[in-house]
mmCIF file of C-alpha atoms in Angstrom:
data_model
loop_
_atom_site.group_PDB
_atom_site.id
_atom_site.type_symbol
_atom_site.label_atom_id
_atom_site.label_comp_id
_atom_site.label_asym_id
_atom_site.label_seq_id
_atom_site.Cartn_x
_atom_site.Cartn_y
_atom_site.Cartn_z
ATOM 1 C CA UNK A 60 42.992 -18.084 66.817
ATOM 2 C CA UNK A 61 43.173 -14.418 67.786
ATOM 3 C CA UNK A 62 40.303 -11.932 67.808
ATOM 4 C CA UNK A 63 41.120 -10.632 64.290
ATOM 5 C CA UNK A 64 40.888 -14.131 62.853
ATOM 6 C CA UNK A 65 37.712 -14.959 64.815
ATOM 7 C CA UNK A 66 36.167 -11.823 63.335
ATOM 8 C CA UNK A 67 37.263 -12.755 59.790
ATOM 9 C CA UNK A 68 36.110 -16.391 60.046
ATOM 10 C CA UNK A 69 32.725 -15.517 61.549
ATOM 11 C CA UNK A 70 32.080 -12.599 59.193
ATOM 12 C CA UNK A 71 31.324 -10.276 62.110
ATOM 13 C CA UNK A 72 33.235 -7.089 62.934
ATOM 14 C CA UNK A 73 35.622 -7.077 65.905
ATOM 15 C CA UNK A 74 33.329 -4.528 67.561
ATOM 16 C CA UNK A 75 30.331 -6.882 67.208
ATOM 17 C CA UNK A 76 32.271 -9.868 68.581
ATOM 18 C CA UNK A 77 33.444 -7.769 71.544
ATOM 19 C CA UNK A 78 29.871 -6.606 72.103
ATOM 20 C CA UNK A 79 28.667 -10.248 72.266
ATOM 21 C CA UNK A 80 31.496 -11.021 74.713
ATOM 22 C CA UNK A 81 30.488 -8.095 76.950
ATOM 23 C CA UNK A 82 26.828 -9.152 76.756
ATOM 24 C CA UNK A 83 27.780 -12.692 77.831
ATOM 25 C CA UNK A 84 26.401 -14.311 74.694
ATOM 26 C CA UNK A 85 29.885 -15.622 73.896
ATOM 27 C CA UNK A 86 32.257 -17.203 76.435
ATOM 28 C CA UNK A 87 35.570 -15.411 77.029
ATOM 29 C CA UNK A 88 38.609 -16.771 75.196
ATOM 30 C CA UNK A 89 41.618 -18.273 76.920
ATOM 31 C CA UNK A 90 43.808 -15.376 78.040
ATOM 32 C CA UNK A 91 47.344 -15.616 76.564
ATOM 33 C CA UNK A 92 48.612 -12.134 77.445
ATOM 34 C CA UNK A 93 47.219 -9.169 79.427
ATOM 35 C CA UNK A 94 45.330 -7.849 76.402
ATOM 36 C CA UNK A 95 45.165 -10.910 74.198
ATOM 37 C CA UNK A 96 43.026 -14.054 74.176
ATOM 38 C CA UNK A 97 42.860 -17.249 72.184
ATOM 39 C CA UNK A 98 39.576 -18.445 70.649
ATOM 40 C CA UNK A 99 38.636 -21.906 69.396
ATOM 41 C CA UNK A 100 36.228 -23.451 66.906
ATOM 42 C CA UNK A 101 33.534 -23.505 69.586
ATOM 43 C CA UNK A 102 33.599 -19.689 69.473
ATOM 44 C CA UNK A 103 33.081 -19.717 65.699
ATOM 45 C CA UNK A 104 30.171 -22.134 66.062
ATOM 46 C CA UNK A 105 28.586 -20.089 68.805
ATOM 47 C CA UNK A 106 28.951 -16.853 66.831
ATOM 48 C CA UNK A 107 27.109 -18.448 63.885
ATOM 49 C CA UNK A 108 24.296 -19.455 66.209
ATOM 50 C CA UNK A 109 24.068 -15.975 67.772
ATOM 51 C CA UNK A 110 24.013 -14.379 64.324
ATOM 52 C CA UNK A 111 21.303 -16.712 63.128
ATOM 53 C CA UNK A 112 19.088 -16.046 66.161
ATOM 54 C CA UNK A 113 19.518 -12.266 66.063
ATOM 55 C CA UNK A 114 19.806 -11.446 62.352
ATOM 56 C CA UNK A 115 17.411 -14.016 60.892
ATOM 57 C CA UNK A 116 15.274 -14.999 63.889
ATOM 58 C CA UNK A 117 14.902 -11.374 65.018
ATOM 59 C CA UNK A 118 15.644 -12.062 68.706
ATOM 60 C CA UNK A 119 16.782 -9.263 70.987
ATOM 61 C CA UNK A 120 20.148 -9.555 72.768
ATOM 62 C CA UNK A 121 18.343 -10.277 76.033
ATOM 63 C CA UNK A 122 16.210 -13.021 74.483
ATOM 64 C CA UNK A 123 19.221 -14.553 72.743
ATOM 65 C CA UNK A 124 21.020 -14.702 76.107
ATOM 66 C CA UNK A 125 18.066 -16.551 77.663
ATOM 67 C CA UNK A 126 17.778 -19.167 74.903
ATOM 68 C CA UNK A 127 21.550 -19.707 74.706
ATOM 69 C CA UNK A 128 21.564 -20.367 78.469
ATOM 70 C CA UNK A 129 18.755 -22.897 77.943
ATOM 71 C CA UNK A 130 20.801 -24.666 75.234
ATOM 72 C CA UNK A 131 23.811 -24.824 77.578
ATOM 73 C CA UNK A 132 21.752 -26.073 80.521
ATOM 74 C CA UNK A 133 20.611 -29.632 81.195
ATOM 75 C CA UNK A 134 16.964 -28.661 81.458
ATOM 76 C CA UNK A 135 14.450 -31.201 80.125
ATOM 77 C CA UNK A 136 13.632 -30.609 76.444
ATOM 78 C CA UNK A 137 10.061 -29.583 77.336
ATOM 79 C CA UNK A 138 11.365 -26.721 79.460
ATOM 80 C CA UNK A 139 13.790 -25.634 76.741
ATOM 81 C CA UNK A 140 10.814 -25.542 74.382
ATOM 82 C CA UNK A 141 8.803 -23.385 76.774
ATOM 83 C CA UNK A 142 11.749 -20.983 77.198
ATOM 84 C CA UNK A 143 12.282 -20.761 73.426
ATOM 85 C CA UNK A 144 8.571 -20.124 72.853
ATOM 86 C CA UNK A 145 8.394 -17.344 75.419
ATOM 87 C CA UNK A 146 11.559 -15.723 74.058
ATOM 88 C CA UNK A 147 10.228 -15.449 70.514
ATOM 89 C CA UNK A 148 6.717 -14.400 71.561
ATOM 90 C CA UNK A 149 5.515 -10.947 72.412
ATOM 91 C CA UNK A 150 4.151 -10.728 75.955
ATOM 92 C CA UNK A 151 0.377 -10.379 75.824
ATOM 93 C CA UNK A 152 -1.672 -9.324 78.826
ATOM 94 C CA UNK A 153 -4.556 -11.849 79.169
ATOM 95 C CA UNK A 154 -6.684 -9.081 80.729
ATOM 96 C CA UNK A 155 -6.717 -7.269 77.388
ATOM 97 C CA UNK A 156 -8.135 -10.264 75.497
ATOM 98 C CA UNK A 157 -11.844 -10.510 74.757
ATOM 99 C CA UNK A 158 -13.125 -13.806 76.294
ATOM 100 C CA UNK A 159 -15.230 -14.510 73.212
ATOM 101 C CA UNK A 160 -12.119 -14.370 70.975
ATOM 102 C CA UNK A 161 -10.333 -16.761 73.342
ATOM 103 C CA UNK A 162 -13.343 -19.097 73.238
ATOM 104 C CA UNK A 163 -13.163 -19.260 69.455
ATOM 105 C CA UNK A 164 -9.443 -20.059 69.573
ATOM 106 C CA UNK A 165 -10.064 -22.760 72.211
ATOM 107 C CA UNK A 166 -12.790 -24.207 69.984
ATOM 108 C CA UNK A 167 -10.283 -24.851 67.174
ATOM 109 C CA UNK A 168 -7.699 -26.177 69.684
ATOM 110 C CA UNK A 169 -10.313 -28.642 70.944
ATOM 111 C CA UNK A 170 -8.574 -31.667 72.414
ATOM 112 C CA UNK A 171 -5.070 -30.173 72.224
ATOM 113 C CA UNK A 172 -2.807 -30.336 75.265
ATOM 114 C CA UNK A 173 -2.192 -26.613 75.631
ATOM 115 C CA UNK A 174 -1.520 -24.678 78.855
ATOM 116 C CA UNK A 175 -3.802 -21.725 79.584
ATOM 117 C CA UNK A 176 -0.743 -19.440 79.527
ATOM 118 C CA UNK A 177 0.700 -20.732 76.239
ATOM 119 C CA UNK A 178 1.884 -17.508 74.556
ATOM 120 C CA UNK A 179 0.537 -18.642 71.186
ATOM 121 C CA UNK A 180 -2.993 -19.200 72.468
ATOM 122 C CA UNK A 181 -3.188 -15.585 73.652
ATOM 123 C CA UNK A 182 -1.514 -14.250 70.480
ATOM 124 C CA UNK A 183 -4.014 -16.108 68.298
ATOM 125 C CA UNK A 184 -6.912 -14.766 70.385
ATOM 126 C CA UNK A 185 -5.618 -11.241 69.960
ATOM 127 C CA UNK A 186 -5.631 -11.685 66.177
ATOM 128 C CA UNK A 187 -9.209 -13.029 66.279
ATOM 129 C CA UNK A 188 -10.239 -10.030 68.390
ATOM 130 C CA UNK A 189 -8.582 -7.689 65.906
ATOM 131 C CA UNK A 190 -10.375 -9.417 63.004
ATOM 132 C CA UNK A 191 -13.661 -8.839 64.850
ATOM 133 C CA UNK A 192 -12.857 -5.164 65.143
ATOM 134 C CA UNK A 193 -12.349 -4.777 61.396
ATOM 135 C CA UNK A 194 -15.537 -6.681 60.627
ATOM 136 C CA UNK A 195 -14.300 -10.229 59.915
ATOM 137 C CA UNK A 196 -16.468 -11.856 62.541
ATOM 138 C CA UNK A 197 -17.087 -15.124 60.701
ATOM 139 C CA UNK A 198 -13.496 -16.302 60.304
ATOM 140 C CA UNK A 199 -13.865 -19.599 62.205
ATOM 141 C CA UNK A 200 -13.430 -21.761 59.112
ATOM 142 C CA UNK A 201 -10.238 -19.890 58.259
ATOM 143 C CA UNK A 202 -9.039 -20.296 61.850
ATOM 144 C CA UNK A 203 -9.630 -24.051 61.810
ATOM 145 C CA UNK A 204 -7.675 -24.469 58.576
ATOM 146 C CA UNK A 205 -4.785 -22.490 60.057
ATOM 147 C CA UNK A 206 -4.834 -24.683 63.178
ATOM 148 C CA UNK A 207 -4.682 -27.819 61.019
ATOM 149 C CA UNK A 208 -1.666 -26.447 59.107
ATOM 150 C CA UNK A 209 -0.023 -25.387 62.391
ATOM 151 C CA UNK A 210 -0.315 -28.938 63.674
ATOM 152 C CA UNK A 211 1.410 -30.282 60.524
ATOM 153 C CA UNK A 212 4.230 -27.778 61.020
ATOM 154 C CA UNK A 213 4.584 -28.639 64.721
ATOM 155 C CA UNK A 214 4.783 -32.347 63.832
ATOM 156 C CA UNK A 215 7.553 -31.548 61.327
ATOM 157 C CA UNK A 216 9.337 -29.542 64.056
ATOM 158 C CA UNK A 217 9.155 -32.342 66.614
ATOM 159 C CA UNK A 218 10.201 -35.015 64.097
ATOM 160 C CA UNK A 219 13.247 -32.914 63.208
ATOM 161 C CA UNK A 220 14.191 -32.817 66.897
ATOM 162 C CA UNK A 221 13.441 -36.483 67.544
ATOM 163 C CA UNK A 222 15.793 -37.493 64.703
ATOM 164 C CA UNK A 223 18.766 -36.128 66.673
ATOM 165 C CA UNK A 224 20.539 -38.291 69.182
ATOM 166 C CA UNK A 225 22.159 -36.007 71.734
ATOM 167 C CA UNK A 226 20.517 -33.568 74.107
ATOM 168 C CA UNK A 227 22.688 -30.578 73.136
ATOM 169 C CA UNK A 228 21.857 -30.900 69.427
ATOM 170 C CA UNK A 229 18.174 -31.361 70.263
ATOM 171 C CA UNK A 230 18.101 -28.283 72.499
ATOM 172 C CA UNK A 231 19.804 -26.202 69.823
ATOM 173 C CA UNK A 232 17.319 -27.394 67.201
ATOM 174 C CA UNK A 233 14.407 -26.547 69.506
ATOM 175 C CA UNK A 234 15.678 -22.984 69.829
ATOM 176 C CA UNK A 235 16.754 -22.476 66.215
ATOM 177 C CA UNK A 236 13.617 -24.161 64.854
ATOM 178 C CA UNK A 237 11.305 -22.110 67.031
ATOM 179 C CA UNK A 238 12.997 -18.828 66.095
ATOM 180 C CA UNK A 239 13.700 -19.510 62.407
ATOM 181 C CA UNK A 240 10.634 -21.646 61.684
ATOM 182 C CA UNK A 241 8.420 -18.559 61.969
ATOM 183 C CA UNK A 242 10.483 -16.751 59.335
ATOM 184 C CA UNK A 243 10.572 -19.837 57.103
ATOM 185 C CA UNK A 244 6.807 -20.319 57.221
ATOM 186 C CA UNK A 245 6.146 -16.625 56.639
ATOM 187 C CA UNK A 246 8.310 -16.775 53.499
ATOM 188 C CA UNK A 247 6.740 -19.951 52.155
ATOM 189 C CA UNK A 248 3.263 -18.546 52.836
ATOM 190 C CA UNK A 249 4.055 -15.537 50.586
ATOM 191 C CA UNK A 250 5.219 -17.854 47.802
ATOM 192 C CA UNK A 251 2.144 -20.087 48.235
ATOM 193 C CA UNK A 252 -0.188 -17.068 48.162
ATOM 194 C CA UNK A 253 1.264 -15.987 44.832
ATOM 195 C CA UNK A 254 0.947 -19.530 43.470
ATOM 196 C CA UNK A 255 -2.649 -20.095 44.615
ATOM 197 C CA UNK A 256 -3.860 -16.637 43.581
ATOM 198 C CA UNK A 257 -2.105 -16.904 40.192
ATOM 199 C CA UNK A 258 -3.865 -20.234 39.568
ATOM 200 C CA UNK A 259 -7.248 -18.756 40.420
ATOM 201 C CA UNK A 260 -7.124 -15.148 39.308
ATOM 202 C CA UNK A 261 -4.254 -14.322 37.004
ATOM 203 C CA UNK A 262 -5.162 -13.370 33.444
ATOM 204 C CA UNK A 263 -1.543 -14.093 32.558
ATOM 205 C CA UNK A 264 -0.082 -16.914 34.669
ATOM 206 C CA UNK A 265 2.989 -16.941 32.405
ATOM 207 C CA UNK A 266 4.268 -13.750 33.998
ATOM 208 C CA UNK A 267 4.886 -15.798 37.134
ATOM 209 C CA UNK A 268 8.210 -17.525 36.932
ATOM 210 C CA UNK A 269 7.698 -21.231 37.303
ATOM 211 C CA UNK A 270 10.308 -22.615 39.685
ATOM 212 C CA UNK A 271 12.802 -24.138 39.633
ATOM 213 C CA UNK B 206 -19.133 13.326 65.884
ATOM 214 C CA UNK B 207 -16.377 15.587 67.190
ATOM 215 C CA UNK B 208 -12.735 14.608 67.737
ATOM 216 C CA UNK B 209 -13.266 13.811 71.442
ATOM 217 C CA UNK B 210 -16.039 11.347 70.600
ATOM 218 C CA UNK B 211 -14.064 9.797 67.728
ATOM 219 C CA UNK B 212 -11.229 9.220 70.191
ATOM 220 C CA UNK B 213 -13.551 7.668 72.789
ATOM 221 C CA UNK B 214 -15.361 5.409 70.288
ATOM 222 C CA UNK B 215 -12.153 4.185 68.641
ATOM 223 C CA UNK B 216 -10.287 3.678 71.920
ATOM 224 C CA UNK B 217 -7.346 5.765 70.682
ATOM 225 C CA UNK B 218 -6.065 8.962 72.295
ATOM 226 C CA UNK B 219 -6.784 12.304 70.606
ATOM 227 C CA UNK B 220 -3.022 12.667 70.050
ATOM 228 C CA UNK B 221 -2.900 9.318 68.218
ATOM 229 C CA UNK B 222 -5.904 10.161 66.030
ATOM 230 C CA UNK B 223 -4.347 13.527 65.156
ATOM 231 C CA UNK B 224 -1.076 11.780 64.350
ATOM 232 C CA UNK B 225 -2.850 9.435 61.919
ATOM 233 C CA UNK B 226 -4.572 12.465 60.324
ATOM 234 C CA UNK B 227 -1.227 14.232 59.873
ATOM 235 C CA UNK B 228 0.318 11.048 58.453
ATOM 236 C CA UNK B 229 -2.549 10.788 55.924
ATOM 237 C CA UNK B 230 -3.669 7.394 57.148
ATOM 238 C CA UNK B 231 -7.061 8.873 58.040
ATOM 239 C CA UNK B 232 -9.015 11.285 55.800
ATOM 240 C CA UNK B 233 -9.694 14.747 57.221
ATOM 241 C CA UNK B 234 -13.113 15.334 58.783
ATOM 242 C CA UNK B 235 -15.647 17.797 57.427
ATOM 243 C CA UNK B 236 -14.654 21.222 58.725
ATOM 244 C CA UNK B 237 -17.483 22.841 60.745
ATOM 245 C CA UNK B 238 -15.556 25.750 62.301
ATOM 246 C CA UNK B 239 -11.970 27.095 61.984
ATOM 247 C CA UNK B 240 -10.662 24.639 64.574
ATOM 248 C CA UNK B 241 -13.368 21.981 64.594
ATOM 249 C CA UNK B 242 -14.273 19.124 62.283
ATOM 250 C CA UNK B 243 -17.008 16.530 62.070
ATOM 251 C CA UNK B 244 -16.167 12.808 61.722
ATOM 252 C CA UNK B 245 -18.403 9.987 60.554
ATOM 253 C CA UNK B 246 -18.649 6.227 61.025
ATOM 254 C CA UNK B 247 -16.208 5.737 58.124
ATOM 255 C CA UNK B 248 -13.551 7.364 60.328
ATOM 256 C CA UNK B 249 -14.267 4.916 63.157
ATOM 257 C CA UNK B 250 -14.047 1.975 60.746
ATOM 258 C CA UNK B 251 -10.814 3.245 59.235
ATOM 259 C CA UNK B 252 -9.248 3.808 62.680
ATOM 260 C CA UNK B 253 -10.032 0.192 63.641
ATOM 261 C CA UNK B 254 -8.319 -0.982 60.475
ATOM 262 C CA UNK B 255 -5.251 1.216 61.077
ATOM 263 C CA UNK B 256 -5.009 -0.006 64.656
ATOM 264 C CA UNK B 257 -5.269 -3.610 63.585
ATOM 265 C CA UNK B 258 -2.541 -3.257 60.948
ATOM 266 C CA UNK B 259 -0.136 -1.363 63.204
ATOM 267 C CA UNK B 260 -0.733 -2.825 66.675
ATOM 268 C CA UNK B 261 -1.447 -6.449 65.771
ATOM 269 C CA UNK B 262 0.034 -6.785 62.276
ATOM 270 C CA UNK B 263 3.175 -4.857 63.260
ATOM 271 C CA UNK B 264 3.218 -2.617 60.155
ATOM 272 C CA UNK B 265 5.105 0.670 60.196
ATOM 273 C CA UNK B 266 3.229 3.923 59.540
ATOM 274 C CA UNK B 267 4.761 4.104 56.057
ATOM 275 C CA UNK B 268 3.728 0.527 55.202
ATOM 276 C CA UNK B 269 0.223 1.073 56.585
ATOM 277 C CA UNK B 270 -0.121 4.132 54.321
ATOM 278 C CA UNK B 271 0.865 2.066 51.268
ATOM 279 C CA UNK B 272 -1.571 -0.781 51.954
ATOM 280 C CA UNK B 273 -4.432 1.579 52.848
ATOM 281 C CA UNK B 274 -3.891 3.350 49.513
ATOM 282 C CA UNK B 275 -4.055 -0.052 47.785
ATOM 283 C CA UNK B 276 -7.363 -0.825 49.530
ATOM 284 C CA UNK B 277 -8.770 2.552 48.412
ATOM 285 C CA UNK B 278 -7.549 2.126 44.826
ATOM 286 C CA UNK B 279 -9.199 0.134 42.051
ATOM 287 C CA UNK B 280 -6.086 -1.937 41.362
ATOM 288 C CA UNK B 281 -6.652 -5.568 40.348
ATOM 289 C CA UNK B 282 -6.694 -7.893 43.362
ATOM 290 C CA UNK B 283 -3.427 -9.525 42.242
ATOM 291 C CA UNK B 284 -1.628 -6.185 42.477
ATOM 292 C CA UNK B 285 -3.145 -5.456 45.873
ATOM 293 C CA UNK B 286 -1.820 -8.836 46.992
ATOM 294 C CA UNK B 287 1.666 -8.030 45.719
ATOM 295 C CA UNK B 288 1.618 -4.644 47.504
ATOM 296 C CA UNK B 289 0.419 -6.220 50.757
ATOM 297 C CA UNK B 290 3.094 -8.919 50.540
ATOM 298 C CA UNK B 291 5.901 -6.442 49.978
ATOM 299 C CA UNK B 292 4.666 -4.207 52.798
ATOM 300 C CA UNK B 293 4.733 -6.978 55.388
ATOM 301 C CA UNK B 294 8.036 -8.464 54.162
ATOM 302 C CA UNK B 295 11.518 -7.374 55.054
ATOM 303 C CA UNK B 296 13.508 -6.318 51.997
ATOM 304 C CA UNK B 297 16.152 -8.947 51.241
ATOM 305 C CA UNK B 298 19.022 -8.335 48.859
ATOM 306 C CA UNK B 299 19.163 -11.320 46.456
ATOM 307 C CA UNK B 300 22.938 -10.780 46.139
ATOM 308 C CA UNK B 301 23.343 -11.836 49.779
ATOM 309 C CA UNK B 302 21.598 -15.180 49.260
ATOM 310 C CA UNK B 303 23.599 -18.354 48.703
ATOM 311 C CA UNK B 304 22.472 -19.872 45.338
ATOM 312 C CA UNK B 305 22.477 -23.368 46.842
ATOM 313 C CA UNK B 306 19.977 -22.287 49.539
ATOM 314 C CA UNK B 307 17.764 -20.754 46.851
ATOM 315 C CA UNK B 308 17.981 -23.991 44.840
ATOM 316 C CA UNK B 309 16.735 -25.992 47.809
ATOM 317 C CA UNK B 310 13.797 -23.609 48.293
ATOM 318 C CA UNK B 311 12.979 -23.788 44.568
ATOM 319 C CA UNK B 312 13.082 -27.581 44.789
ATOM 320 C CA UNK B 313 10.259 -27.613 47.348
ATOM 321 C CA UNK B 314 8.317 -24.982 45.352
ATOM 322 C CA UNK B 315 8.592 -27.237 42.285
ATOM 323 C CA UNK B 316 5.694 -26.503 39.934
ATOM 324 C CA UNK B 317 4.460 -23.457 41.864
ATOM 325 C CA UNK B 318 3.729 -20.244 39.967
ATOM 326 C CA UNK B 319 6.109 -17.978 41.868
ATOM 327 C CA UNK B 320 7.941 -14.906 40.534
ATOM 328 C CA UNK B 321 11.705 -14.849 40.953
ATOM 329 C CA UNK B 322 11.364 -11.688 43.067
ATOM 330 C CA UNK B 323 8.621 -13.007 45.367
ATOM 331 C CA UNK B 324 9.708 -11.671 48.785
ATOM 332 C CA UNK B 325 8.849 -14.961 50.478
ATOM 333 C CA UNK B 326 11.064 -17.041 48.189
ATOM 334 C CA UNK B 327 14.099 -14.966 49.184
ATOM 335 C CA UNK B 328 13.127 -14.898 52.865
ATOM 336 C CA UNK B 329 12.798 -18.689 52.923
ATOM 337 C CA UNK B 330 16.198 -19.059 51.209
ATOM 338 C CA UNK B 331 17.776 -16.815 53.816
ATOM 339 C CA UNK B 332 16.439 -19.085 56.570
ATOM 340 C CA UNK B 333 17.809 -22.176 54.791
ATOM 341 C CA UNK B 334 21.176 -20.451 54.468
ATOM 342 C CA UNK B 335 21.123 -19.596 58.168
ATOM 343 C CA UNK B 336 20.250 -23.214 59.040
ATOM 344 C CA UNK B 337 23.277 -24.321 56.982
ATOM 345 C CA UNK B 338 25.472 -21.974 58.993
ATOM 346 C CA UNK B 339 24.403 -23.492 62.300
ATOM 347 C CA UNK B 340 24.875 -27.024 61.007
ATOM 348 C CA UNK B 341 21.349 -28.068 59.981
ATOM 349 C CA UNK B 342 22.266 -28.877 56.413
ATOM 350 C CA UNK B 343 19.817 -31.745 55.924
ATOM 351 C CA UNK B 344 16.563 -29.898 56.568
ATOM 352 C CA UNK B 345 14.957 -30.566 53.167
ATOM 353 C CA UNK B 346 12.291 -32.874 54.573
ATOM 354 C CA UNK B 347 11.370 -30.244 57.155
ATOM 355 C CA UNK B 348 11.263 -27.611 54.401
ATOM 356 C CA UNK B 349 8.932 -29.695 52.231
ATOM 357 C CA UNK B 350 6.499 -30.246 55.093
ATOM 358 C CA UNK B 351 6.482 -26.490 55.790
ATOM 359 C CA UNK B 352 5.769 -25.792 52.106
ATOM 360 C CA UNK B 353 2.835 -28.222 52.154
ATOM 361 C CA UNK B 354 1.381 -26.497 55.239
ATOM 362 C CA UNK B 355 1.974 -23.076 53.661
ATOM 363 C CA UNK B 356 -0.044 -24.130 50.631
ATOM 364 C CA UNK B 357 -2.964 -25.189 52.860
ATOM 365 C CA UNK B 358 -2.832 -21.809 54.596
ATOM 366 C CA UNK B 359 -2.682 -19.919 51.283
ATOM 367 C CA UNK B 360 -5.711 -21.859 50.023
ATOM 368 C CA UNK B 361 -7.584 -20.902 53.206
ATOM 369 C CA UNK B 362 -6.561 -17.269 52.610
ATOM 370 C CA UNK B 363 -7.746 -17.222 49.001
ATOM 371 C CA UNK B 364 -11.028 -19.001 49.824
ATOM 372 C CA UNK B 365 -11.706 -16.390 52.508
ATOM 373 C CA UNK B 366 -11.246 -13.657 49.897
ATOM 374 C CA UNK B 367 -13.210 -15.442 47.168
ATOM 375 C CA UNK B 368 -16.206 -15.736 49.504
ATOM 376 C CA UNK B 369 -16.609 -11.944 49.511
ATOM 377 C CA UNK B 370 -18.628 -10.252 46.802
ATOM 378 C CA UNK B 371 -17.310 -6.713 46.475
ATOM 379 C CA UNK B 372 -13.868 -5.519 45.488
ATOM 380 C CA UNK B 373 -13.398 -3.177 48.489
ATOM 381 C CA UNK B 374 -14.091 -5.947 51.010
ATOM 382 C CA UNK B 375 -11.830 -8.330 49.096
ATOM 383 C CA UNK B 376 -8.970 -5.824 48.990
ATOM 384 C CA UNK B 377 -9.308 -5.157 52.718
ATOM 385 C CA UNK B 378 -9.277 -8.893 53.445
ATOM 386 C CA UNK B 379 -6.176 -9.349 51.289
ATOM 387 C CA UNK B 380 -4.343 -6.718 53.336
ATOM 388 C CA UNK B 381 -5.651 -7.704 56.762
ATOM 389 C CA UNK B 382 -5.234 -11.416 56.063
ATOM 390 C CA UNK B 383 -1.677 -10.993 54.830
ATOM 391 C CA UNK B 384 -0.662 -8.877 57.825
ATOM 392 C CA UNK B 385 -2.611 -10.669 60.564
ATOM 393 C CA UNK B 386 -2.363 -14.195 59.144
ATOM 394 C CA UNK B 387 1.354 -14.289 59.992
ATOM 395 C CA UNK B 388 0.608 -13.440 63.635
ATOM 396 C CA UNK B 389 -2.269 -15.931 63.743
ATOM 397 C CA UNK B 390 -0.171 -18.779 62.367
ATOM 398 C CA UNK B 391 2.746 -17.966 64.669
ATOM 399 C CA UNK B 392 0.399 -18.179 67.650
ATOM 400 C CA UNK B 393 -1.244 -21.422 66.574
ATOM 401 C CA UNK B 394 2.183 -22.939 65.857
ATOM 402 C CA UNK B 395 3.223 -22.292 69.490
ATOM 403 C CA UNK B 396 0.060 -23.967 70.750
ATOM 404 C CA UNK B 397 0.552 -26.905 68.367
ATOM 405 C CA UNK B 398 4.197 -27.306 69.424
ATOM 406 C CA UNK B 399 3.142 -27.609 73.051
ATOM 407 C CA UNK B 400 0.433 -30.107 72.110
ATOM 408 C CA UNK B 401 2.628 -32.313 69.915
ATOM 409 C CA UNK B 402 5.612 -32.251 72.291
ATOM 410 C CA UNK B 403 3.377 -32.952 75.314
ATOM 411 C CA UNK B 404 1.957 -35.996 73.517
ATOM 412 C CA UNK B 405 5.418 -37.322 72.718
ATOM 413 C CA UNK B 406 7.629 -36.267 75.583
ATOM 414 C CA UNK B 407 5.743 -35.094 78.644
ATOM 415 C CA UNK B 408 6.069 -37.247 81.745
ATOM 416 C CA UNK B 409 2.975 -35.490 83.045
ATOM 417 C CA UNK B 410 0.600 -34.504 80.236
ATOM 418 C CA UNK B 411 -2.017 -33.537 82.852
ATOM 419 C CA UNK B 412 -0.081 -30.374 83.669
ATOM 420 C CA UNK B 413 -1.095 -29.099 80.250
ATOM 421 C CA UNK B 414 -4.523 -27.572 80.396
ATOM 422 C CA UNK B 415 -6.764 -29.360 77.948
ATOM 423 C CA UNK B 416 -8.784 -26.791 76.040
ATOM 424 C CA UNK B 417 -11.478 -25.717 75.986
#
């Protein structure tokens, strides 16, 4: 198909598709004339993936380029995971983290196989430090319950990957799941908060729409 | 204390403190001379809260103003929750959501007391729609396991609030917990992913630092 059709099928403007081509997120089409190229279904598929990572997962162009390269590579799945994690995590300077906050995070991760530079370990410690600063110094029970739920979610993530048979599909699921899983959990947490607080506090639970 | 001391104690520059004053996030000090004001401990406490919401929770100035006003109000806790949820959630146009994706989210929220306009319900449906687009159309099991974990997290959130005795502390915890809980869970999920994938896939689990 030509550029106009690729744009129509993918639901992205020609300018956006050309931008992704220039940024090397999307492979060039097969040139059929000096200013014309032919695109295939693999371009449509890739555009959907790029859109999902950027529009829903919130990745920057630079981060999307890094994770797409990891999907295309033949890196071991573990390394793809580490790349995906770093790409969707804010860089946190360990020097700015209070050691006591890190100790409390490590206490709830007791027995977990987690590298010292795991971006999530530092991010969690920064939240604990921030909670200290606003006076929630006794949040260890809360933290432990979050860690338990996080383990259930990680097991669901890994099972979803393990169910796939080929390396390319697994690598794509690692990247998509890491980026979109955050957004999915955030959404479900909002719904669950309304449900649990309505059960406990609402004078009028009927005003909450019972789904489905 | 004077402005210079307030800046030093709170760890924020004078320019930042003045910006928060201008933006009405922080109440004015008590004027002691035409160009001098006196600030109290309540200003230090409030600055820590603002910093936590903006720097760690990622709220915009406008959203921080809305949730701080909710903390200062005497609104019922349920309403404070709804305000906090909306402030930390991206606005999603329901018209852009595929009804079939919404149906699948509603199926996993079966029996939950959730309003049709809960921002999380729509956000979760948008993720499901995006997963469809990249070919993960059979993610319902994954979705259900996420919803179960989200309920555990919401119960931890509500218990943390219920343990507090006064309305002001509860309202602050609602806001801080909603904003910072997302960042905390995201971090712990990264750590859990490394742990679970190291257990299942790593040829060399010893390279993962075992905490603490």
